[in-house]
Amino acid sequence: MSTLKEKQLIQAEFKKRMDENELLNCMRCGFCLPTCPTYIESGFQESHSPRGRIALMKAVVDGLIEPDEDFERSLNMCLGCRACEPVCPSGVNYGHLLEEARDIINQNKKHSFSAKLVRNTVFKGLFPYQSRMRTMTSLLSIYQQTGIQKIVQKSGMLKLFPESLTTMEKILPKVPNSKEMRQRPDQLEPLGVKKKKVAFFSGCLMDTMFMKTNDATMKLLQIVGCEIVIPKTQTCCGALHAHSGEKNDAKELAKKNISAFEETDVDYIITNAGGCGAFLIDYDHLLKDDPNWSDRAIAFSKKLKDISSILVELDFHKKELSLPSQIITYQDSCHLRNVMKTTAEPRMLLKAIQGSTYIEMKNAESCCGSAGIYNIVESEMSMKILDTKMVNVKEANAKTIVTANPGCLLQMKLGIEREGLTRNMRAVHIVDLLLEAVGENS
């Protein structure tokens, strides 16, 4: 519980740092309400809507309410999916307001010893260091490949944890071992005529836990004629930090990435994770007040492109793509759709696969409930959203659910497991499916 002094500090910082013009841009029209999963799943509580949260932020700025636990709870309940932004007639940058508000609260409240230990371990001690991410993933590899996982599952020990975490343990991908993660390329030549020179943002989780998907991404880029540079000095994008109230750390990570990619002299910087891409493309906003970095951040952001966009640009969808007969559907990555504005390209690629049938899922644009670590810290709401999503998945009668973000991929696998559909349905990242579809034709 925040003390009176902490509340006063938070209120003062809200007055100083929150963009009042942006807060006033909200006309309270309500166009955002039907797009907000937490508003719908909470039984239409105004405090769990974008409009309601903006009103609460403005009330704190004006001194009309205290930034108490209910206020903080309202902000924490938000997925940060930013589905409200494309439908807002005033163009309110809700995501920027949310990040600033969370950062103010986090930097001016006293955390418990355990919370501080976890935050320091995750945000300062783990994600910024790829070598440590590899070590953590290596331990998971040992757990999976030595039989320990089966022993733990049979022992019943997992029943001590929440159901969502127990199920998540079952659907984690088979991760690479330490040797595989150390043998990463820093440059790859195109297969055939060179059409573009690109840099690949390999990410932290993507280049460890989801390394095979990164490999598939680079293979596809080679197939369409890209020379690929993979900067060794790149680091975590900083999205998790910024969304969790660690904005200064996110800025430092952004600067490291900008420096790493400035040296590449490429046409594009390619991403394959919607959450990472959306935050990377927002570096221009993150560093807008830093005179030494603002122009460099703008130049960086202008080069960002999702893997599906460059594949369409270089006519991958015109190749001979085929799969065994099946129904395929697509679950949008919220940030890929709402921030990077990439919606048509993934669908164009999937519709080009011969032998399969593409079916558009009802409300494919709505969040699946993953949202970074939201499905861990706000498990109850996350599972409500996932249950609603799975109703639409089953209506599509799809065998394959395609996603474009690792968090979405795990969440959809979680939904399949919870519904007992593992024998009849799978979830897969779009690049893995496309590599499967191009097969020997590559």
Short mmCIF file of C-alpha atoms in Angstrom, two decimals:
data_model
loop_
_atom_site.label_atom_id
_atom_site.label_comp_id
_atom_site.label_asym_id
_atom_site.label_seq_id
_atom_site.Cartn_x
_atom_site.Cartn_y
_atom_site.Cartn_z
CA MET A 1 0.00 0.00 0.00
CA SER A 2 1.41 3.41 -0.98
CA THR A 3 2.14 5.86 1.81
CA LEU A 4 0.84 9.44 1.84
CA LYS A 5 4.30 10.70 0.86
CA GLU A 6 4.48 8.28 -2.07
CA LYS A 7 1.04 9.37 -3.27
CA GLN A 8 2.11 13.01 -3.12
CA LEU A 9 5.27 12.27 -5.11
CA ILE A 10 3.30 10.34 -7.72
CA GLN A 11 0.74 13.13 -8.00
CA ALA A 12 3.45 15.74 -8.44
CA GLU A 13 5.16 13.66 -11.12
CA PHE A 14 1.85 13.15 -12.95
CA LYS A 15 1.40 16.93 -13.04
CA LYS A 16 4.96 17.38 -14.30
CA ARG A 17 5.35 14.53 -16.77
CA MET A 18 1.96 13.52 -18.18
CA ASP A 19 1.12 15.04 -21.57
CA GLU A 20 -1.95 17.08 -20.70
CA ASN A 21 -2.71 17.88 -24.35
CA GLU A 22 -2.81 14.16 -25.07
CA LEU A 23 -5.10 13.58 -22.09
CA LEU A 24 -7.41 16.34 -23.33
CA ASN A 25 -7.49 14.82 -26.81
CA CYS A 26 -9.78 12.10 -25.48
CA MET A 27 -13.35 13.23 -26.32
CA ARG A 28 -14.95 10.47 -24.18
CA CYS A 29 -16.81 9.33 -27.31
CA GLY A 30 -16.59 5.63 -26.44
CA PHE A 31 -15.39 4.33 -29.81
CA CYS A 32 -12.63 2.52 -27.89
CA LEU A 33 -15.00 0.57 -25.65
CA PRO A 34 -15.94 -2.31 -28.02
CA THR A 35 -12.25 -2.87 -28.81
CA CYS A 36 -11.07 -3.20 -25.20
CA PRO A 37 -10.89 -6.79 -23.90
CA THR A 38 -10.63 -5.82 -20.22
CA TYR A 39 -13.66 -3.53 -20.48
CA ILE A 40 -15.71 -6.37 -21.98
CA GLU A 41 -14.45 -9.17 -19.72
CA SER A 42 -14.80 -7.05 -16.55
CA GLY A 43 -18.52 -6.67 -17.20
CA PHE A 44 -18.20 -3.23 -18.84
CA GLN A 45 -16.50 -1.46 -15.95
CA GLU A 46 -15.56 2.05 -17.06
CA SER A 47 -12.37 2.02 -14.98
CA HIS A 48 -11.15 -0.91 -17.09
CA SER A 49 -11.62 0.90 -20.41
CA PRO A 50 -9.17 3.22 -22.25
CA ARG A 51 -11.57 6.14 -21.84
CA GLY A 52 -11.94 5.44 -18.14
CA ARG A 53 -8.21 5.08 -17.55
CA ILE A 54 -7.49 8.36 -19.34
CA ALA A 55 -10.14 10.07 -17.20
CA LEU A 56 -8.47 8.69 -14.08
CA MET A 57 -5.03 9.89 -15.25
CA LYS A 58 -6.44 13.35 -15.87
CA ALA A 59 -8.11 13.36 -12.46
CA VAL A 60 -4.76 12.57 -10.80
CA VAL A 61 -3.08 15.38 -12.78
CA ASP A 62 -5.82 17.80 -11.66
CA GLY A 63 -5.64 16.66 -8.04
CA LEU A 64 -9.23 15.42 -8.04
CA ILE A 65 -8.32 11.91 -6.92
CA GLU A 66 -5.37 10.26 -5.21
CA PRO A 67 -3.18 7.77 -7.10
CA ASP A 68 -4.32 5.03 -4.75
CA GLU A 69 -4.37 1.23 -5.07
CA ASP A 70 -7.60 1.24 -7.11
CA PHE A 71 -6.04 3.66 -9.58
CA GLU A 72 -2.91 1.56 -9.91
CA ARG A 73 -5.03 -1.58 -10.24
CA SER A 74 -6.91 -0.04 -13.16
CA LEU A 75 -3.65 0.67 -15.01
CA ASN A 76 -2.18 -2.74 -14.24
CA MET A 77 -5.29 -4.49 -15.55
CA CYS A 78 -4.68 -2.97 -19.00
CA LEU A 79 -3.16 -5.36 -21.54
CA GLY A 80 -1.48 -2.53 -23.41
CA CYS A 81 -2.75 -4.06 -26.67
CA ARG A 82 -3.44 -0.56 -28.07
CA ALA A 83 -6.50 -1.73 -29.99
CA CYS A 84 -8.11 1.52 -28.90
CA GLU A 85 -5.70 3.64 -30.95
CA PRO A 86 -6.73 2.76 -34.54
CA VAL A 87 -10.43 3.41 -33.78
CA CYS A 88 -9.90 6.68 -31.89
CA PRO A 89 -11.21 9.61 -33.99
CA SER A 90 -8.92 12.00 -32.09
CA GLY A 91 -5.83 9.86 -32.56
CA VAL A 92 -5.03 9.61 -28.84
CA ASN A 93 -1.69 7.87 -28.25
CA TYR A 94 -3.01 5.82 -25.37
CA GLY A 95 -0.02 3.47 -25.24
CA HIS A 96 2.37 6.36 -24.60
CA LEU A 97 0.15 7.68 -21.79
CA LEU A 98 -0.02 4.24 -20.18
CA GLU A 99 3.75 3.70 -20.27
CA GLU A 100 4.42 7.12 -18.74
CA ALA A 101 1.84 6.60 -15.99
CA ARG A 102 3.20 3.17 -15.07
CA ASP A 103 6.75 4.49 -15.00
CA ILE A 104 5.81 7.36 -12.68
CA ILE A 105 4.09 4.99 -10.26
CA ASN A 106 6.87 2.42 -10.30
CA GLN A 107 9.67 4.96 -9.78
CA ASN A 108 7.92 6.66 -6.85
CA LYS A 109 6.61 3.77 -4.77
CA LYS A 110 8.46 1.50 -2.40
CA HIS A 111 8.47 -2.13 -3.50
CA SER A 112 8.67 -5.03 -1.08
CA PHE A 113 12.02 -6.76 -0.81
CA SER A 114 10.79 -9.77 -2.81
CA ALA A 115 9.26 -7.61 -5.55
CA LYS A 116 12.43 -5.53 -5.81
CA LEU A 117 14.54 -8.68 -6.00
CA VAL A 118 12.43 -10.13 -8.83
CA ARG A 119 12.37 -6.87 -10.77
CA ASN A 120 16.13 -6.34 -10.46
CA THR A 121 16.81 -9.95 -11.46
CA VAL A 122 14.57 -9.83 -14.53
CA PHE A 123 14.97 -6.27 -15.78
CA LYS A 124 18.56 -5.50 -14.80
CA GLY A 125 20.23 -8.87 -14.40
CA LEU A 126 18.74 -11.10 -17.11
CA PHE A 127 17.13 -9.59 -20.22
CA PRO A 128 19.86 -7.05 -21.06
CA TYR A 129 22.48 -9.82 -21.19
CA GLN A 130 22.14 -12.38 -23.98
CA SER A 131 24.79 -14.63 -22.41
CA ARG A 132 22.62 -14.95 -19.30
CA MET A 133 19.54 -15.59 -21.43
CA ARG A 134 21.46 -18.43 -23.07
CA THR A 135 22.41 -19.84 -19.67
CA MET A 136 18.80 -19.77 -18.50
CA THR A 137 17.64 -21.44 -21.71
CA SER A 138 20.40 -24.06 -21.39
CA LEU A 139 19.04 -25.01 -17.97
CA LEU A 140 15.58 -25.37 -19.51
CA SER A 141 17.10 -27.54 -22.25
CA ILE A 142 18.66 -29.82 -19.61
CA TYR A 143 15.28 -29.97 -17.83
CA GLN A 144 13.55 -31.01 -21.05
CA GLN A 145 16.13 -33.40 -22.51
CA THR A 146 17.37 -35.37 -19.50
CA GLY A 147 14.04 -36.74 -18.35
CA ILE A 148 13.73 -34.38 -15.38
CA GLN A 149 10.63 -32.81 -16.93
CA LYS A 150 8.80 -36.16 -17.09
CA ILE A 151 9.75 -36.95 -13.50
CA VAL A 152 8.48 -33.56 -12.29
CA GLN A 153 5.23 -33.95 -14.25
CA LYS A 154 4.58 -37.45 -12.87
CA SER A 155 5.43 -36.44 -9.30
CA GLY A 156 2.55 -34.00 -9.03
CA MET A 157 4.86 -31.18 -7.92
CA LEU A 158 3.37 -28.87 -10.56
CA LYS A 159 0.03 -28.93 -8.74
CA LEU A 160 1.59 -26.53 -6.23
CA PHE A 161 1.56 -23.83 -8.93
CA PRO A 162 -1.38 -21.98 -10.53
CA GLU A 163 -3.14 -23.95 -13.28
CA SER A 164 -2.08 -21.54 -16.04
CA LEU A 165 1.61 -21.93 -15.12
CA THR A 166 1.28 -25.71 -14.91
CA THR A 167 -0.25 -25.80 -18.38
CA MET A 168 2.36 -23.35 -19.69
CA GLU A 169 5.11 -25.74 -18.59
CA LYS A 170 3.65 -28.40 -20.87
CA ILE A 171 3.54 -26.27 -24.00
CA LEU A 172 6.97 -24.62 -23.85
CA PRO A 173 8.90 -25.24 -27.09
CA LYS A 174 11.79 -27.68 -27.18
CA VAL A 175 14.67 -25.28 -26.69
CA PRO A 176 18.20 -25.49 -28.15
CA ASN A 177 21.21 -26.51 -26.11
CA SER A 178 24.11 -24.29 -25.12
CA LYS A 179 26.29 -25.25 -28.08
CA GLU A 180 23.57 -24.46 -30.61
CA MET A 181 22.93 -21.02 -29.09
CA ARG A 182 26.62 -20.10 -29.20
CA GLN A 183 26.94 -20.93 -32.89
CA ARG A 184 24.96 -18.01 -34.27
CA PRO A 185 25.74 -16.31 -37.61
CA ASP A 186 26.56 -12.60 -37.95
CA GLN A 187 26.16 -12.45 -41.74
CA LEU A 188 24.40 -14.56 -44.37
CA GLU A 189 24.43 -14.36 -48.15
CA PRO A 190 21.27 -14.52 -50.30
CA LEU A 191 20.30 -17.67 -52.17
CA GLY A 192 20.42 -16.40 -55.71
CA VAL A 193 20.37 -12.80 -56.90
CA LYS A 194 20.78 -10.19 -54.20
CA LYS A 195 17.77 -7.86 -53.99
CA LYS A 196 18.15 -6.20 -50.58
CA LYS A 197 20.61 -5.86 -47.76
CA VAL A 198 18.86 -6.13 -44.41
CA ALA A 199 19.75 -6.28 -40.74
CA PHE A 200 17.95 -8.81 -38.55
CA PHE A 201 16.82 -7.97 -35.04
CA SER A 202 17.29 -11.36 -33.39
CA GLY A 203 15.89 -10.43 -29.98
CA CYS A 204 16.51 -12.04 -26.60
CA LEU A 205 13.82 -14.72 -26.20
CA MET A 206 13.57 -15.18 -29.96
CA ASP A 207 17.26 -16.09 -30.28
CA THR A 208 17.19 -18.48 -27.35
CA MET A 209 13.85 -20.11 -26.56
CA PHE A 210 12.52 -19.57 -30.12
CA MET A 211 15.85 -19.91 -31.95
CA LYS A 212 14.42 -22.28 -34.58
CA THR A 213 11.93 -19.59 -35.59
CA ASN A 214 14.78 -17.12 -35.99
CA ASP A 215 16.57 -19.66 -38.17
CA ALA A 216 13.44 -20.04 -40.30
CA THR A 217 13.17 -16.26 -40.61
CA MET A 218 16.72 -15.91 -41.87
CA LYS A 219 16.23 -18.79 -44.29
CA LEU A 220 13.18 -17.08 -45.79
CA LEU A 221 15.10 -13.83 -46.14
CA GLN A 222 17.85 -15.67 -47.99
CA ILE A 223 15.29 -17.32 -50.28
CA VAL A 224 13.86 -13.94 -51.37
CA GLY A 225 17.32 -12.56 -52.08
CA CYS A 226 18.43 -10.75 -48.95
CA GLU A 227 21.94 -10.34 -47.69
CA ILE A 228 21.56 -10.45 -43.91
CA VAL A 229 23.60 -8.73 -41.22
CA ILE A 230 23.03 -9.76 -37.58
CA PRO A 231 24.79 -7.24 -35.29
CA LYS A 232 26.48 -8.96 -32.36
CA THR A 233 26.13 -5.91 -30.11
CA GLN A 234 22.34 -5.74 -30.32
CA THR A 235 20.38 -6.37 -27.13
CA CYS A 236 16.85 -6.74 -25.74
CA CYS A 237 14.40 -4.27 -27.33
CA GLY A 238 13.28 -2.94 -23.93
CA ALA A 239 9.55 -3.49 -24.40
CA LEU A 240 9.12 -5.51 -21.22
CA HIS A 241 10.98 -2.81 -19.27
CA ALA A 242 8.88 0.06 -20.61
CA HIS A 243 5.57 -1.76 -20.14
CA SER A 244 6.52 -2.55 -16.52
CA GLY A 245 7.57 0.92 -15.38
CA GLU A 246 11.31 0.70 -16.06
CA LYS A 247 11.48 3.37 -18.75
CA ASN A 248 15.03 4.55 -18.08
CA ASP A 249 16.35 1.03 -18.57
CA ALA A 250 14.34 0.80 -21.80
CA LYS A 251 16.00 3.99 -23.04
CA GLU A 252 19.47 2.61 -22.38
CA LEU A 253 18.65 -0.57 -24.28
CA ALA A 254 17.26 1.51 -27.14
CA LYS A 255 20.50 3.48 -27.39
CA LYS A 256 22.54 0.27 -27.53
CA ASN A 257 20.37 -1.09 -30.33
CA ILE A 258 20.47 2.12 -32.33
CA SER A 259 24.26 2.16 -32.07
CA ALA A 260 24.48 -1.49 -33.10
CA PHE A 261 22.32 -1.09 -36.21
CA GLU A 262 23.67 2.29 -37.34
CA GLU A 263 26.85 0.56 -38.46
CA THR A 264 25.08 -1.87 -40.79
CA ASP A 265 24.17 0.43 -43.74
CA VAL A 266 21.10 -1.62 -44.70
CA ASP A 267 17.83 -1.06 -46.52
CA TYR A 268 15.67 -2.39 -43.69
CA ILE A 269 15.83 -3.69 -40.14
CA ILE A 270 13.70 -6.85 -40.01
CA THR A 271 11.77 -8.15 -37.01
CA ASN A 272 9.74 -11.33 -36.58
CA ALA A 273 8.08 -10.61 -33.21
CA GLY A 274 5.17 -8.18 -33.18
CA GLY A 275 5.83 -7.00 -29.63
CA CYS A 276 9.50 -6.27 -30.28
CA GLY A 277 8.81 -4.61 -33.61
CA ALA A 278 6.20 -2.28 -32.16
CA PHE A 279 8.53 -1.10 -29.42
CA LEU A 280 11.51 -0.75 -31.75
CA ILE A 281 9.48 1.38 -34.15
CA ASP A 282 8.50 3.56 -31.18
CA TYR A 283 12.13 4.43 -30.33
CA ASP A 284 11.55 7.82 -31.97
CA HIS A 285 8.96 8.60 -29.28
CA LEU A 286 10.95 7.01 -26.47
CA LEU A 287 13.98 9.24 -27.14
CA LYS A 288 12.21 12.33 -28.49
CA ASP A 289 13.40 14.53 -25.62
CA ASP A 290 17.05 13.50 -25.88
CA PRO A 291 18.84 15.92 -28.26
CA ASN A 292 21.73 13.49 -28.75
CA TRP A 293 19.52 10.60 -29.75
CA SER A 294 16.22 11.88 -31.15
CA ASP A 295 17.35 12.15 -34.80
CA ARG A 296 19.19 8.84 -34.60
CA ALA A 297 16.07 7.19 -33.17
CA ILE A 298 13.95 8.57 -36.02
CA ALA A 299 16.37 7.21 -38.61
CA PHE A 300 16.34 3.81 -36.86
CA SER A 301 12.53 3.64 -36.65
CA LYS A 302 12.10 4.46 -40.34
CA LYS A 303 13.99 1.30 -41.31
CA LEU A 304 11.86 -1.11 -39.26
CA LYS A 305 9.86 -3.68 -41.22
CA ASP A 306 8.12 -6.89 -40.20
CA ILE A 307 9.21 -10.11 -41.89
CA SER A 308 5.81 -10.55 -43.56
CA SER A 309 6.07 -7.11 -45.18
CA ILE A 310 9.42 -7.72 -46.83
CA LEU A 311 8.37 -11.19 -47.96
CA VAL A 312 5.40 -9.69 -49.80
CA GLU A 313 7.54 -6.84 -51.16
CA LEU A 314 9.96 -9.40 -52.63
CA ASP A 315 7.15 -11.62 -54.00
CA PHE A 316 7.53 -14.64 -51.75
CA HIS A 317 3.77 -15.19 -52.04
CA LYS A 318 4.22 -15.78 -55.79
CA LYS A 319 6.45 -18.80 -55.20
CA GLU A 320 5.21 -22.40 -55.25
CA LEU A 321 3.83 -22.75 -51.74
CA SER A 322 1.92 -25.84 -50.68
CA LEU A 323 0.81 -27.77 -47.62
CA PRO A 324 -1.34 -30.86 -47.00
CA SER A 325 -5.07 -30.10 -46.94
CA GLN A 326 -6.00 -28.17 -43.81
CA ILE A 327 -7.84 -25.07 -42.63
CA ILE A 328 -5.55 -22.25 -41.54
CA THR A 329 -6.55 -19.19 -39.54
CA TYR A 330 -4.59 -16.20 -38.28
CA GLN A 331 -4.48 -14.55 -34.86
CA ASP A 332 -3.21 -10.98 -35.13
CA SER A 333 -0.36 -9.82 -32.94
CA CYS A 334 -1.89 -6.73 -31.31
CA HIS A 335 1.26 -4.66 -31.60
CA LEU A 336 1.99 -5.77 -35.15
CA ARG A 337 -1.52 -4.72 -36.13
CA ASN A 338 -2.12 -1.65 -33.98
CA VAL A 339 1.37 -0.12 -33.91
CA MET A 340 3.22 -1.41 -36.98
CA LYS A 341 -0.02 -1.35 -39.02
CA THR A 342 0.79 -4.72 -40.59
CA THR A 343 -2.41 -6.66 -41.26
CA ALA A 344 -2.75 -7.48 -44.96
CA GLU A 345 0.68 -9.00 -45.55
CA PRO A 346 0.43 -12.04 -43.23
CA ARG A 347 -2.98 -12.87 -44.68
CA MET A 348 -1.73 -12.48 -48.25
CA LEU A 349 1.07 -14.93 -47.55
CA LEU A 350 -1.21 -17.49 -45.91
CA LYS A 351 -3.82 -17.30 -48.69
CA ALA A 352 -1.08 -18.05 -51.23
CA ILE A 353 -0.44 -21.54 -49.80
CA GLN A 354 -1.88 -24.15 -52.14
CA GLY A 355 -3.62 -27.22 -50.74
CA SER A 356 -4.79 -25.39 -47.63
CA THR A 357 -7.82 -23.19 -47.02
CA TYR A 358 -7.56 -19.87 -45.23
CA ILE A 359 -10.48 -18.95 -42.96
CA GLU A 360 -10.63 -15.55 -41.26
CA MET A 361 -11.32 -16.03 -37.57
CA LYS A 362 -14.01 -13.91 -35.93
CA ASN A 363 -12.40 -11.04 -34.00
CA ALA A 364 -8.91 -12.11 -35.05
CA GLU A 365 -7.81 -8.57 -34.25
CA SER A 366 -8.74 -8.82 -30.57
CA CYS A 367 -6.04 -9.62 -27.99
CA CYS A 368 -5.45 -13.24 -27.00
CA GLY A 369 -4.55 -12.23 -23.42
CA SER A 370 -0.81 -12.88 -23.54
CA ALA A 371 0.54 -9.30 -23.46
CA GLY A 372 4.12 -9.98 -22.39
CA ILE A 373 3.95 -11.32 -18.83
CA TYR A 374 0.29 -10.34 -18.37
CA ASN A 375 -0.81 -13.99 -18.52
CA ILE A 376 1.39 -14.61 -15.47
CA VAL A 377 0.77 -11.50 -13.35
CA GLU A 378 -2.94 -11.14 -14.30
CA SER A 379 -3.74 -14.79 -14.90
CA GLU A 380 -7.47 -14.67 -14.13
CA MET A 381 -8.26 -11.91 -16.64
CA SER A 382 -5.86 -13.40 -19.18
CA MET A 383 -7.64 -16.76 -19.06
CA LYS A 384 -11.06 -15.10 -19.45
CA ILE A 385 -9.82 -13.38 -22.60
CA LEU A 386 -8.24 -16.61 -23.85
CA ASP A 387 -11.45 -18.57 -23.27
CA THR A 388 -13.36 -16.06 -25.40
CA LYS A 389 -10.68 -16.31 -28.08
CA MET A 390 -10.88 -20.10 -28.14
CA VAL A 391 -14.63 -19.95 -28.84
CA ASN A 392 -13.81 -18.10 -32.05
CA VAL A 393 -10.93 -20.46 -32.83
CA LYS A 394 -13.22 -23.48 -32.62
CA GLU A 395 -15.85 -21.78 -34.79
CA ALA A 396 -13.21 -21.36 -37.52
CA ASN A 397 -12.69 -25.15 -37.42
CA ALA A 398 -8.99 -24.62 -38.12
CA LYS A 399 -6.26 -27.21 -37.81
CA THR A 400 -3.50 -24.58 -37.74
CA ILE A 401 -3.56 -21.26 -35.87
CA VAL A 402 -0.88 -18.90 -37.17
CA THR A 403 0.61 -16.11 -35.05
CA ALA A 404 3.36 -13.52 -35.49
CA ASN A 405 4.62 -13.07 -31.94
CA PRO A 406 6.14 -15.52 -29.42
CA GLY A 407 3.80 -14.51 -26.59
CA CYS A 408 0.76 -15.00 -28.81
CA LEU A 409 2.13 -18.35 -29.93
CA LEU A 410 2.48 -19.64 -26.37
CA GLN A 411 -0.93 -18.25 -25.43
CA MET A 412 -2.66 -19.98 -28.34
CA LYS A 413 -0.84 -23.23 -27.50
CA LEU A 414 -2.07 -22.75 -23.94
CA GLY A 415 -5.63 -22.34 -25.23
CA ILE A 416 -5.35 -25.50 -27.34
CA GLU A 417 -4.06 -27.45 -24.32
CA ARG A 418 -6.78 -26.10 -22.01
CA GLU A 419 -9.47 -27.09 -24.52
CA GLY A 420 -8.05 -30.60 -24.99
CA LEU A 421 -7.48 -30.02 -28.73
CA THR A 422 -3.79 -30.97 -28.99
CA ARG A 423 -4.50 -33.96 -31.28
CA ASN A 424 -6.50 -31.94 -33.78
CA MET A 425 -5.00 -28.45 -33.71
CA ARG A 426 -1.64 -26.72 -33.59
CA ALA A 427 -0.34 -23.16 -33.20
CA VAL A 428 2.66 -22.07 -35.24
CA HIS A 429 4.63 -18.90 -35.99
CA ILE A 430 4.02 -17.66 -39.52
CA VAL A 431 7.66 -18.00 -40.62
CA ASP A 432 7.81 -21.64 -39.53
CA LEU A 433 4.67 -22.38 -41.54
CA LEU A 434 5.95 -20.52 -44.60
CA LEU A 435 9.24 -22.39 -44.54
CA GLU A 436 7.25 -25.60 -44.28
CA ALA A 437 5.13 -24.46 -47.25
CA VAL A 438 8.05 -23.53 -49.51
CA GLY A 439 9.72 -26.87 -48.71
CA GLU A 440 11.84 -28.34 -51.46
CA ASN A 441 10.73 -25.56 -53.83
CA SER A 442 13.25 -23.24 -52.12
#
